[in-house]
PDB file of C-alpha atoms in Angstrom:
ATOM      1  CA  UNK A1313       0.000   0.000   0.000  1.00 41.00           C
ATOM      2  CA  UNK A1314       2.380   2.068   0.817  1.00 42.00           C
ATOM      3  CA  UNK A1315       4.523   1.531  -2.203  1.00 42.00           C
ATOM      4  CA  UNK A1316       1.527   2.200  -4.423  1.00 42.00           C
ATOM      5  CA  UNK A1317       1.199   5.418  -2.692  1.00 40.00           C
ATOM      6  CA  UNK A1318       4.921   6.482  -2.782  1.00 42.00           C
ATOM      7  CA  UNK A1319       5.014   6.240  -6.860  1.00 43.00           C
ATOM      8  CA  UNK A1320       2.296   8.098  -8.056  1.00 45.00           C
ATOM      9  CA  UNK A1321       4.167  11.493  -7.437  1.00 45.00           C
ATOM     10  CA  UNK A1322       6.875  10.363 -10.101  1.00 46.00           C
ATOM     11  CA  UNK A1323       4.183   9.146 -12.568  1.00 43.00           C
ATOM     12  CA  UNK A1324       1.858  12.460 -12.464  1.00 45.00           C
ATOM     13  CA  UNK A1325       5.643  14.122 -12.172  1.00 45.00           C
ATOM     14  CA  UNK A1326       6.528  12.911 -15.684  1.00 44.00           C
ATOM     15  CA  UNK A1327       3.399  12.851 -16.734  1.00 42.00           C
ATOM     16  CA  UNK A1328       3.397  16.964 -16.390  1.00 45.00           C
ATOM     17  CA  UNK A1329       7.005  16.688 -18.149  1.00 45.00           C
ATOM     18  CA  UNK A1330       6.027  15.087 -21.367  1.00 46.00           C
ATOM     19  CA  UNK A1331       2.748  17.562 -21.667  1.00 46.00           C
ATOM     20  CA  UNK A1332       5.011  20.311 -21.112  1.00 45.00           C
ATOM     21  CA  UNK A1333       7.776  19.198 -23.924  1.00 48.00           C
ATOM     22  CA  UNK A1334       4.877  18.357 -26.263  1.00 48.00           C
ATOM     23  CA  UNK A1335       3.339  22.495 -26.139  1.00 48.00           C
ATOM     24  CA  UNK A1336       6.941  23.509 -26.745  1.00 51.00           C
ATOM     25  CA  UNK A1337       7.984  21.415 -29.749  1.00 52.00           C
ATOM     26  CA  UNK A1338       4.432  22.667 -31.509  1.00 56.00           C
ATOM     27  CA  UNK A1339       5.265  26.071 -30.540  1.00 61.00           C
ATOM     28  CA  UNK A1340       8.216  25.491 -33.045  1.00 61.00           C
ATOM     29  CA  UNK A1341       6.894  23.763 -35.631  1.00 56.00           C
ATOM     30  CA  UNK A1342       4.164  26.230 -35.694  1.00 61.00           C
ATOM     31  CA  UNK A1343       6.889  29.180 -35.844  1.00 65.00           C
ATOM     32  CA  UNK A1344       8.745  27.018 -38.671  1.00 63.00           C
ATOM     33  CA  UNK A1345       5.924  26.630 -40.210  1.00 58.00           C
ATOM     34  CA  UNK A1346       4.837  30.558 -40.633  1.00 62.00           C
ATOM     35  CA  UNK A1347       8.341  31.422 -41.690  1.00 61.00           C
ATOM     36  CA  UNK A1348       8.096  29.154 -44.608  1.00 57.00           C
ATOM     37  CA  UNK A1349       4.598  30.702 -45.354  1.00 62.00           C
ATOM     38  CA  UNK A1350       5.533  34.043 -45.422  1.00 62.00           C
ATOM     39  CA  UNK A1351       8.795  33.732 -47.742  1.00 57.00           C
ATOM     40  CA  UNK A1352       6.290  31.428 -50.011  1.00 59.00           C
ATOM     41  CA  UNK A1353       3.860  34.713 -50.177  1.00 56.00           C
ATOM     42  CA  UNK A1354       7.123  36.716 -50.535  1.00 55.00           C
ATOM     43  CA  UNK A1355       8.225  34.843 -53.376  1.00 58.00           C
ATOM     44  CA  UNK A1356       4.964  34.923 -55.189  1.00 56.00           C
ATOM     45  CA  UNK A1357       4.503  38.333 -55.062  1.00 51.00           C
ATOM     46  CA  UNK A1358       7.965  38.963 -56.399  1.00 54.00           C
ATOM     47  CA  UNK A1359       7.613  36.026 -58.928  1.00 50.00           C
ATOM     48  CA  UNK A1360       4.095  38.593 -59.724  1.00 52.00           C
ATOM     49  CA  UNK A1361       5.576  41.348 -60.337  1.00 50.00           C
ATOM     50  CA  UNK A1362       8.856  40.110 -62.378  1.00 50.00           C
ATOM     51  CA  UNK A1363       7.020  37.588 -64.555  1.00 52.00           C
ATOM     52  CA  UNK A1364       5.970  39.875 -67.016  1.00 53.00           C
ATOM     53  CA  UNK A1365       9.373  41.799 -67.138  1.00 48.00           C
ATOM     54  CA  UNK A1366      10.957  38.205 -67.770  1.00 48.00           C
ATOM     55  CA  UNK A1367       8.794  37.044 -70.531  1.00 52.00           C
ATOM     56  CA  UNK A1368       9.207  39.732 -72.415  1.00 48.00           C
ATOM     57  CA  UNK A1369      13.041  40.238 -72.447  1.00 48.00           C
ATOM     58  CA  UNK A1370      12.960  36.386 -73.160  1.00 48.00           C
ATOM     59  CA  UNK A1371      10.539  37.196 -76.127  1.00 50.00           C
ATOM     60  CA  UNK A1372      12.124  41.058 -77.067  1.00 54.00           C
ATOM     61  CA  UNK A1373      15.319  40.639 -79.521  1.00 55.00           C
ATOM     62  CA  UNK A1374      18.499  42.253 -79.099  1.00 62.00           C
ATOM     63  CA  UNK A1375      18.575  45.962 -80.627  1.00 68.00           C
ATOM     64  CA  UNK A1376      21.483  45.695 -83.313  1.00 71.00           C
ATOM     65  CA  UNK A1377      25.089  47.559 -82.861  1.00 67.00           C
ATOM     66  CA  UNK A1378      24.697  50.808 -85.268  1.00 69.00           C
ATOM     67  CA  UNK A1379      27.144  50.942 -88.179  1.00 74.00           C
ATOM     68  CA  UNK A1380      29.820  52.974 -87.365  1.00 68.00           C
ATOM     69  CA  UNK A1381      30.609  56.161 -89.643  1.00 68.00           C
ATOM     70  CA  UNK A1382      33.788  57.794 -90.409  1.00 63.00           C
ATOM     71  CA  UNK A1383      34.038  61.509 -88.695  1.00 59.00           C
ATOM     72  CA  UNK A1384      33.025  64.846 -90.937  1.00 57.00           C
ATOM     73  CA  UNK A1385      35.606  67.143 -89.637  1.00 51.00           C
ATOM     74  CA  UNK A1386      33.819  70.313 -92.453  1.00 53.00           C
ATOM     75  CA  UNK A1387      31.541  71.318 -89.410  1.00 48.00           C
ATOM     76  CA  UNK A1388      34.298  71.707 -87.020  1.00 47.00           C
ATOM     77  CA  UNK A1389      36.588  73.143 -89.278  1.00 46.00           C
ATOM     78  CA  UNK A1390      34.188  75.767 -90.086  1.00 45.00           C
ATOM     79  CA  UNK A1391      32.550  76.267 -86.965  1.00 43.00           C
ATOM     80  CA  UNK A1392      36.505  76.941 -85.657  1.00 50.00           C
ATOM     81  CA  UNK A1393      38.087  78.744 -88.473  1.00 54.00           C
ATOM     82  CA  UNK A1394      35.093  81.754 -88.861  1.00 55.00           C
ATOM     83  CA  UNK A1395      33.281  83.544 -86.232  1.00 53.00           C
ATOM     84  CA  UNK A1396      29.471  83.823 -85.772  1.00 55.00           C
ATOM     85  CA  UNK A1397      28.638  86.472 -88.859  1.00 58.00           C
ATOM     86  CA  UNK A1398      31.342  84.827 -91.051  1.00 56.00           C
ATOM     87  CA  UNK A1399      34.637  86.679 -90.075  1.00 60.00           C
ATOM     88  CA  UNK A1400      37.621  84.764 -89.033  1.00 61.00           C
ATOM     89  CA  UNK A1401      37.380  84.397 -85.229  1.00 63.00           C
ATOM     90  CA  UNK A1402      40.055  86.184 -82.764  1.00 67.00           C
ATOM     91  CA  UNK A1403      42.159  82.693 -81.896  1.00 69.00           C
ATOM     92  CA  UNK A1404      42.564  82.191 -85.733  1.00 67.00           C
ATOM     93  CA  UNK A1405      44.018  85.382 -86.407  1.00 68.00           C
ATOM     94  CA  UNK A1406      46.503  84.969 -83.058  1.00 74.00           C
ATOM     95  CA  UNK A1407      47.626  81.881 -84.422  1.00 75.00           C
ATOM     96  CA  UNK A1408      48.235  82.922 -88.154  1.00 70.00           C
ATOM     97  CA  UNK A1409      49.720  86.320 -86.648  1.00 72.00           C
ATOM     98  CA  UNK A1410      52.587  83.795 -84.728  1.00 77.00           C
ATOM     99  CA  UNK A1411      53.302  81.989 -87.633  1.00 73.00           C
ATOM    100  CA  UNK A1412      54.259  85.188 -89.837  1.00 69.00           C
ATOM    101  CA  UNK A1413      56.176  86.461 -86.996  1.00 70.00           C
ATOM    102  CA  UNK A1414      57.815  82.942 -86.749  1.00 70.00           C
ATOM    103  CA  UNK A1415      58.260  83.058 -90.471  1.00 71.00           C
ATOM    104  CA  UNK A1416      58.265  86.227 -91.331  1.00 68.00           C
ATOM    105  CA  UNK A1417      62.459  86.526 -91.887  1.00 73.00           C
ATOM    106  CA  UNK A1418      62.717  83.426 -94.066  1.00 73.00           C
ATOM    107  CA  UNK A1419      59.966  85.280 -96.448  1.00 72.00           C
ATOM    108  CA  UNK A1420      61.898  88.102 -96.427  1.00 72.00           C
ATOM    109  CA  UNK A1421      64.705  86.834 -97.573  1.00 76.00           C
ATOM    110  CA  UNK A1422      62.658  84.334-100.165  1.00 80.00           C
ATOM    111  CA  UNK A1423      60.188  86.551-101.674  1.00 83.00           C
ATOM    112  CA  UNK A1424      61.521  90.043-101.700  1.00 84.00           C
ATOM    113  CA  UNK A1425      63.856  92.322-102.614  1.00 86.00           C
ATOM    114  CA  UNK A1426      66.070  92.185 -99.120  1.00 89.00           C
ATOM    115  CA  UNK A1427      68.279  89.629-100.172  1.00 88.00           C
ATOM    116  CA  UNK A1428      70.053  92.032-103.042  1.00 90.00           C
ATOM    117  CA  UNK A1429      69.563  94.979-101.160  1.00 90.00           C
ATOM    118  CA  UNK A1430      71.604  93.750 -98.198  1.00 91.00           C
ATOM    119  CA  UNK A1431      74.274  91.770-100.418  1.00 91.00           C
ATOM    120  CA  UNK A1432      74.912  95.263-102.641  1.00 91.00           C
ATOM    121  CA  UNK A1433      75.399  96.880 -99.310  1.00 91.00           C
ATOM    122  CA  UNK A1434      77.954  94.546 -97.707  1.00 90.00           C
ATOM    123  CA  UNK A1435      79.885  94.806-100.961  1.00 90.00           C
ATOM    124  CA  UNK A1436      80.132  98.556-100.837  1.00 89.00           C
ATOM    125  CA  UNK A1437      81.324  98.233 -97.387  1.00 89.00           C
ATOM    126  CA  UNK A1438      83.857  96.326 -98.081  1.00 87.00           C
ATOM    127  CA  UNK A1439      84.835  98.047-101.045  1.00 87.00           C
ATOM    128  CA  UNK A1440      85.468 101.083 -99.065  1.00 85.00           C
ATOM    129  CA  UNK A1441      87.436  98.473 -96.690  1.00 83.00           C
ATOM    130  CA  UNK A1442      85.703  99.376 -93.521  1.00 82.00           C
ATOM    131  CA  UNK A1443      84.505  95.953 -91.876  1.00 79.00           C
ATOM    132  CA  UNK A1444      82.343  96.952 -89.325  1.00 81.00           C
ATOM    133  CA  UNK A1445      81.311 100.512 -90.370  1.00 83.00           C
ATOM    134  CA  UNK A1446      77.668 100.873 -91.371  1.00 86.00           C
ATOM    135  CA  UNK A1447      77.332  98.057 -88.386  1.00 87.00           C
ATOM    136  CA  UNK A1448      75.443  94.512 -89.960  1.00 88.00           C
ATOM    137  CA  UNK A1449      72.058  95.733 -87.783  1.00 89.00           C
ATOM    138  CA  UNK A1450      72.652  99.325 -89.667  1.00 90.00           C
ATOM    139  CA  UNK A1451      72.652  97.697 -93.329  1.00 90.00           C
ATOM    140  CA  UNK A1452      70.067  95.072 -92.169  1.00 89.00           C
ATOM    141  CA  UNK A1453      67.865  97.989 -91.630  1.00 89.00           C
ATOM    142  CA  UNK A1454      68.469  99.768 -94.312  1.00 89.00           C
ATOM    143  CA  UNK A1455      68.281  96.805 -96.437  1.00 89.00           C
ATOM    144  CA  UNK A1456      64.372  96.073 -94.607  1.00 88.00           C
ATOM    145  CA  UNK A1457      63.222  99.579 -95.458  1.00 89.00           C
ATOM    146  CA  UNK A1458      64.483 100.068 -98.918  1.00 89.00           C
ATOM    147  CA  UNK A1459      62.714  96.298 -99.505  1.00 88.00           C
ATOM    148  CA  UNK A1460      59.548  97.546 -97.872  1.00 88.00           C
ATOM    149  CA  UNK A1461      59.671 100.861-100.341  1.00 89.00           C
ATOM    150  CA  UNK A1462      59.977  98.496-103.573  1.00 88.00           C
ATOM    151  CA  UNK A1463      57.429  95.995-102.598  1.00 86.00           C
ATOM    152  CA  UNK A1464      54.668  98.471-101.418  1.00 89.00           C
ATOM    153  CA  UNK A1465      52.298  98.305-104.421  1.00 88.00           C
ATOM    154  CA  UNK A1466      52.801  93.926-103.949  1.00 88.00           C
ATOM    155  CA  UNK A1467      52.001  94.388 -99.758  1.00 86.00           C
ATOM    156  CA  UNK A1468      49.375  96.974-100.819  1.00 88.00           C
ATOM    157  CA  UNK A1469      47.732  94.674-103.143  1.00 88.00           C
ATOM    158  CA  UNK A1470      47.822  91.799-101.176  1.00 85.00           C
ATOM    159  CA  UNK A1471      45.829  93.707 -98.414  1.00 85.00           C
ATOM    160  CA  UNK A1472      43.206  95.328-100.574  1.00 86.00           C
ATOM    161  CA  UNK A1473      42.624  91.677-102.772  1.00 84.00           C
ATOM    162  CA  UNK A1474      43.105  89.210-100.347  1.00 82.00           C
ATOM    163  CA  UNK A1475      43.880  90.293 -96.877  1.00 80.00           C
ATOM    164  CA  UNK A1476      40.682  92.641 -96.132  1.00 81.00           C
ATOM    165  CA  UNK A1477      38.145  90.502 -97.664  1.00 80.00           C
ATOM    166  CA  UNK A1478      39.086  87.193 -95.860  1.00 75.00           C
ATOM    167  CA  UNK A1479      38.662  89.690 -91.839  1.00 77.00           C
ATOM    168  CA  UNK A1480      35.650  91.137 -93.550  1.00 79.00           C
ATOM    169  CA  UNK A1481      34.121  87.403 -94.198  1.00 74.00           C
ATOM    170  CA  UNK A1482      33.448  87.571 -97.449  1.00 77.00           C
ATOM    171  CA  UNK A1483      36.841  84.948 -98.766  1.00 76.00           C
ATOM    172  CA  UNK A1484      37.508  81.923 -96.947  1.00 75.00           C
ATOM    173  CA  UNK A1485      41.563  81.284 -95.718  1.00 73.00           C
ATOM    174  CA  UNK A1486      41.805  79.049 -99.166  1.00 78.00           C
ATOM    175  CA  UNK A1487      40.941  81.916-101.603  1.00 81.00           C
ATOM    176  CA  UNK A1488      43.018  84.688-100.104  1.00 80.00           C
ATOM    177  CA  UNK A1489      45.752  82.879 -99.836  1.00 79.00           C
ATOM    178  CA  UNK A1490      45.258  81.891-103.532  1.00 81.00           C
ATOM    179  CA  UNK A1491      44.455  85.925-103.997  1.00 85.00           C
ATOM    180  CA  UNK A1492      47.701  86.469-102.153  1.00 83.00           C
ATOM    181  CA  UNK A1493      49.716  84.234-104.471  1.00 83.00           C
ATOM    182  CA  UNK A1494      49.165  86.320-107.733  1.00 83.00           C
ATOM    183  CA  UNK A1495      50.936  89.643-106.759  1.00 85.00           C
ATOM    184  CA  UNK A1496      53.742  88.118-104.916  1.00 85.00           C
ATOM    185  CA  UNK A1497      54.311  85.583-108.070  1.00 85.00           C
ATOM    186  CA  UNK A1498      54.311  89.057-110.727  1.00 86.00           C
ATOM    187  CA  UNK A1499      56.967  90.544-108.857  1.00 86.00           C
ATOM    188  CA  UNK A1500      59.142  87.443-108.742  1.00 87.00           C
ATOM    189  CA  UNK A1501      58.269  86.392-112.446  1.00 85.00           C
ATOM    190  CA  UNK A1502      59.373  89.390-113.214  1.00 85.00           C
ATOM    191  CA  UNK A1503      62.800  89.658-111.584  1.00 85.00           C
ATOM    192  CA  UNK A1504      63.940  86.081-112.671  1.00 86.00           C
ATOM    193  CA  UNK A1505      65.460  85.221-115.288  1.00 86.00           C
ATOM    194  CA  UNK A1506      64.925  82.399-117.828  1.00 83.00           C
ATOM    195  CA  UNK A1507      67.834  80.598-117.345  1.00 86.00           C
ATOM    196  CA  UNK A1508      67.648  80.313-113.596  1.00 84.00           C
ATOM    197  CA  UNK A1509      63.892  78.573-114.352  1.00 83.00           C
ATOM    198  CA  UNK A1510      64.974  76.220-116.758  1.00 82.00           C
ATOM    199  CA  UNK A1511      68.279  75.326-114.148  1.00 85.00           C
ATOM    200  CA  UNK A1512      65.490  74.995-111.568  1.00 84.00           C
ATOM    201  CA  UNK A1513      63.100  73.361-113.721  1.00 83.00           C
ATOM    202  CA  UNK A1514      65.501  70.469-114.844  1.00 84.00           C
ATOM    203  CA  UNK A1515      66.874  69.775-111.220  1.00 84.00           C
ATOM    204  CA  UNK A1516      63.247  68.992-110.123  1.00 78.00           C
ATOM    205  CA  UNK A1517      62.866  66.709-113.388  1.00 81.00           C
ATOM    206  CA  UNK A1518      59.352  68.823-114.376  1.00 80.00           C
ATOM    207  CA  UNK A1519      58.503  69.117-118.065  1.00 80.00           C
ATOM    208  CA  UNK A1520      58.935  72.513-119.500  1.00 79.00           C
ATOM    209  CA  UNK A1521      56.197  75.466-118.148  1.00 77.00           C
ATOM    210  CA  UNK A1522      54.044  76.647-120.970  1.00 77.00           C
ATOM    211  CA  UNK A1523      54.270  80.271-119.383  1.00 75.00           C
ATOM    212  CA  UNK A1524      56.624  81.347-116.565  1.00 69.00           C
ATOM    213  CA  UNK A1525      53.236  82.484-114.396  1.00 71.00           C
ATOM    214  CA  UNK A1526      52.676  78.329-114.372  1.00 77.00           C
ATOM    215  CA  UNK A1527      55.672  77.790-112.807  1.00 79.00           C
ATOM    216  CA  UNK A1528      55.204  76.163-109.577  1.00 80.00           C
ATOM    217  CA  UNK A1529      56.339  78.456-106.661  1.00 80.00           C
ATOM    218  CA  UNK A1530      58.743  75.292-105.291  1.00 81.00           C
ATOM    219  CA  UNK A1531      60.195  76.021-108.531  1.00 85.00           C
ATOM    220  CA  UNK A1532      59.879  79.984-108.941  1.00 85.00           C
ATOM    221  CA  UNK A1533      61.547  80.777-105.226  1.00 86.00           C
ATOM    222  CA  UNK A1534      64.992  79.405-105.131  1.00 87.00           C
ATOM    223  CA  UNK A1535      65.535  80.668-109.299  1.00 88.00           C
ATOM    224  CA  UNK A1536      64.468  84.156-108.160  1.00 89.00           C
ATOM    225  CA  UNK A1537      67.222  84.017-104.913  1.00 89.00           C
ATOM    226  CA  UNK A1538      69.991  82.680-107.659  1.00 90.00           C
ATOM    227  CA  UNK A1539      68.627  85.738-109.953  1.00 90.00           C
ATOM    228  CA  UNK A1540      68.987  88.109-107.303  1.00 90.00           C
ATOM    229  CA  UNK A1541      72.115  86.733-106.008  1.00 90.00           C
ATOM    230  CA  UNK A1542      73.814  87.426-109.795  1.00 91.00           C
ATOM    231  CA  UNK A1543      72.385  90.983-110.029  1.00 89.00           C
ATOM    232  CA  UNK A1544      73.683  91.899-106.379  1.00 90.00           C
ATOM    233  CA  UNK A1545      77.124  90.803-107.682  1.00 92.00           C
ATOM    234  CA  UNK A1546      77.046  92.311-111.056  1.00 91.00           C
ATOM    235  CA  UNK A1547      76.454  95.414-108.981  1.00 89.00           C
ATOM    236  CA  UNK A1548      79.051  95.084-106.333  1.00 89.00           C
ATOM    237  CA  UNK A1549      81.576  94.564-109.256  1.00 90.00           C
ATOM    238  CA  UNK A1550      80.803  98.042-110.634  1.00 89.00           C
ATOM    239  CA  UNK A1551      81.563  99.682-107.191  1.00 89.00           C
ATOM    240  CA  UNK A1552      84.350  97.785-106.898  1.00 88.00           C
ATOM    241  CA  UNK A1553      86.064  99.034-109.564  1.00 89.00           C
ATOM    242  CA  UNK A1554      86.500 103.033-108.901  1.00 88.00           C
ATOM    243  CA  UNK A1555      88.030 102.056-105.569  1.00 87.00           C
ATOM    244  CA  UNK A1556      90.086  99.602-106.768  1.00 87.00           C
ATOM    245  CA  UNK A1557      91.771 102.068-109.024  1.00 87.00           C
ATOM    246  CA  UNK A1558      92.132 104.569-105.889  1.00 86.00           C
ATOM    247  CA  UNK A1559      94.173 101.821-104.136  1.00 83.00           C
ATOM    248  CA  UNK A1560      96.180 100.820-107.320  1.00 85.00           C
ATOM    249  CA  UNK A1561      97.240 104.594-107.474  1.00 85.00           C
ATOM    250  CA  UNK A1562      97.644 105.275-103.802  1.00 82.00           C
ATOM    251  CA  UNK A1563      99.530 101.313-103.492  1.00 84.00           C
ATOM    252  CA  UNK A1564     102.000 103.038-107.020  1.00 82.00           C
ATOM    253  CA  UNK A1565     102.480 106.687-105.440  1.00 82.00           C
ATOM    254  CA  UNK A1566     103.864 104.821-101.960  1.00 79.00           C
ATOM    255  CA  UNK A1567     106.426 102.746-103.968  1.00 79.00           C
ATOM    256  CA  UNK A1568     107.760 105.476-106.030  1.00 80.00           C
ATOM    257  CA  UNK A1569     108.513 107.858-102.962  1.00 79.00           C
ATOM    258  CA  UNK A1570     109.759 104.715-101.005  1.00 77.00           C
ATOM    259  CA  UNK A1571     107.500 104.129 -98.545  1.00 75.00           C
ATOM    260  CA  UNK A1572     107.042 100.448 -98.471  1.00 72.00           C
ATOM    261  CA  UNK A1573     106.565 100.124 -94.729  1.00 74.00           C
ATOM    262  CA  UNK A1574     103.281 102.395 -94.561  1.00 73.00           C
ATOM    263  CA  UNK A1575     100.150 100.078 -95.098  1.00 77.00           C
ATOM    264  CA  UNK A1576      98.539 101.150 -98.538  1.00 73.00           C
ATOM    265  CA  UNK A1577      95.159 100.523 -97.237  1.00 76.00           C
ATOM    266  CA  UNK A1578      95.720 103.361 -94.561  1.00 78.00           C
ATOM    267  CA  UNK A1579      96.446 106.418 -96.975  1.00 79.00           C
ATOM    268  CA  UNK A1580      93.394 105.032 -99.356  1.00 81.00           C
ATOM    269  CA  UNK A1581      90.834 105.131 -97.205  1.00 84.00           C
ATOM    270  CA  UNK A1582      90.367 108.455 -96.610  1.00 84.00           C
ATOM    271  CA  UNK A1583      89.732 108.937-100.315  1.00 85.00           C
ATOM    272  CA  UNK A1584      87.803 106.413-101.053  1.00 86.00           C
ATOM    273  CA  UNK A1585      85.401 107.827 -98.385  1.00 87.00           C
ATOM    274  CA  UNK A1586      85.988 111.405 -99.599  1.00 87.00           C
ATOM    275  CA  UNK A1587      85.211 109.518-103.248  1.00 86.00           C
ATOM    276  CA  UNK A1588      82.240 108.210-102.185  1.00 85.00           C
ATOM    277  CA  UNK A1589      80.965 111.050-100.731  1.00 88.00           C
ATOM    278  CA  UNK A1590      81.417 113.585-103.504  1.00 88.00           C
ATOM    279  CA  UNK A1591      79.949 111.565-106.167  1.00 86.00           C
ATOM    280  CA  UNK A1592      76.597 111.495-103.814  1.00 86.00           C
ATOM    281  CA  UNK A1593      76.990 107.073-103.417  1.00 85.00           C
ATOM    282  CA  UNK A1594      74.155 106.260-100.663  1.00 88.00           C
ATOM    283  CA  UNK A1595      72.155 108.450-103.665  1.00 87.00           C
ATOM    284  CA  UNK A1596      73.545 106.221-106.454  1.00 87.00           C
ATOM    285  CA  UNK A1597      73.561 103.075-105.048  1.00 88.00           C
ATOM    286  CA  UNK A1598      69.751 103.185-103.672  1.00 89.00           C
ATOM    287  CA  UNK A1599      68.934 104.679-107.282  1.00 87.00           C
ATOM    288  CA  UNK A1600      70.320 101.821-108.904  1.00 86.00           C
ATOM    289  CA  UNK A1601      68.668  99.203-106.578  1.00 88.00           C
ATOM    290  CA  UNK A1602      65.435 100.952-106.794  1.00 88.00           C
ATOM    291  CA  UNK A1603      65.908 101.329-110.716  1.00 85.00           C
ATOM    292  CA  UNK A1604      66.707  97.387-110.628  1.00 84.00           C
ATOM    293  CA  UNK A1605      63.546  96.564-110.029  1.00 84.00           C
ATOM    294  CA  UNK A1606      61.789  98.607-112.762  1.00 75.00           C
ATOM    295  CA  UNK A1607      60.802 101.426-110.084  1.00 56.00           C
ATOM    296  CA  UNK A1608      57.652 101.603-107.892  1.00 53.00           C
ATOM    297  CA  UNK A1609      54.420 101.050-110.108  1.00 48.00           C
TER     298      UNK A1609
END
């Protein structure tokens, strides 16, 4: 009796135990069991929305790659070369003014007279045996003025024909410099000579011009330095003569009195100066040089 009595405790005891551990493992299976719900309704919705979107990039073909096209540089070119109302615009005219400056002495001595000029002027310096006196910035000078005198009516038509009407707008950089080209290939025509073409013309293996104004200007620009080079000597000959006589006569005079030791070119050059002088020579030569070139037209 008593035995029976002591063990029902333990059996109600476990009894409670096992109803206990039953609630809790529902609890979780019921918690397990709403998580999966909710990411099922989760994934339907987005499966909802996304369908559509799916079906019809699986349906939709791929746009084709366009076909690529070379680059039309006329609208830049334009657009940067002339301003808004068709003049040239400021950075164009900065640029082309630093590339005459840059240039600007090996046209000089190309194209124009200043080669001759200054060659004719060293001569008669040395003729009159003074090597430093006019100075070489004294005679370059000179040389640059006297060049820009003879060329004026070229320069002048250059600005009226060409230079003017490309800042006004109305001739693009093409034509004017083609406008340009025509003056400055009259002067130089016409202080070349034949023979220097043909030399040039045969070195470059070209067939004969028709017309000397066809001549190309690769052609026309180193026959019209040779030209000018044989015209600045033929005239530095000349004044080389009248002074060499004064130093033949001084050199004769010093050997019949005797005096050997006294350097000729010392008594001489005080008359060749006093020569030079008299006879008007800075007149002569610059008339000659000026009168080379057919005058100013």
């Amino acid at each position: 009796m008593s035995h029976t009595l002591a063990t029902r405790p333990n059996s109600r005891g476990s009894i409670g135990r096992g109803s206990t551990g039953t609630a809790g493992g529902g609890n979780k299976v019921a918690r397990r069991v709403g998580v999966v719900s909710a990411v099922a309704v989760v994934s339907g919705f987005g499966l909802a929305l996304l369908g559509p979107a799916l079906s019809a990039s699986a349906i939709t073909a791929p746009t084709p790659a366009p076909t690529p096209t070379s680059p039309s540089l006329n609208g830049l070119i334009q657009s940067t070369l002339n301003g808004p109302n068709g003049t040239p615009s400021a950075s164009v005219l900065v640029i082309i003014g630093i590339t005459l400056l840059s240039i600007a002495p090996s046209l000089i001595l190309m194209v124009s007279s200043f080669t001759k000029i200054f060659v004719v002027l060293a001569m008669t310096r040395n003729a009159l045996g003074l090597q430093t006196i006019p100075p070489n910035q004294v005679l370059a000078g000179l040389a640059l003025f006297i060049s820009i005198f003879i060329m004026w009516p070229v320069i002048s038509n250059i600005n009226v024909h060409a230079l003017q009407p490309y800042l006004n707008g109305s001739l693009d950089l093409q034509h004017a410099i083609t406008l340009a080209e025509v003056p400055l290939r009259h002067f130089m025509v016409a202080n070349t000579r034949q023979e220097d073409l043909a030399l040039m013309t045969r070195a470059a293996g070209r067939p004969n011009p028709t017309s000397p104004e066809t001549v190309s200007l690769s052609t026309l620009i180193p026959a019209f330095m040779i030209s000018e080079l044989r015209s600045a000597f033929i005239i530095g000959f000349v004044i080389f003569i009248p002074f060499l006589v004064v130093d033949l006569v001084v050199s004769s005079s010093l050997m019949a009195m005797g005096m050997m030791m006294l350097p000729p070119v010392m008594v001489s050059l005080p008359f060749k100066i006093l020569l030079f002088v008299l006879v008007d020579g800075w007149g002569l030569l610059i008339t000659t040089l000026v009168g080379s070139y057919g005058g100013i037209h």
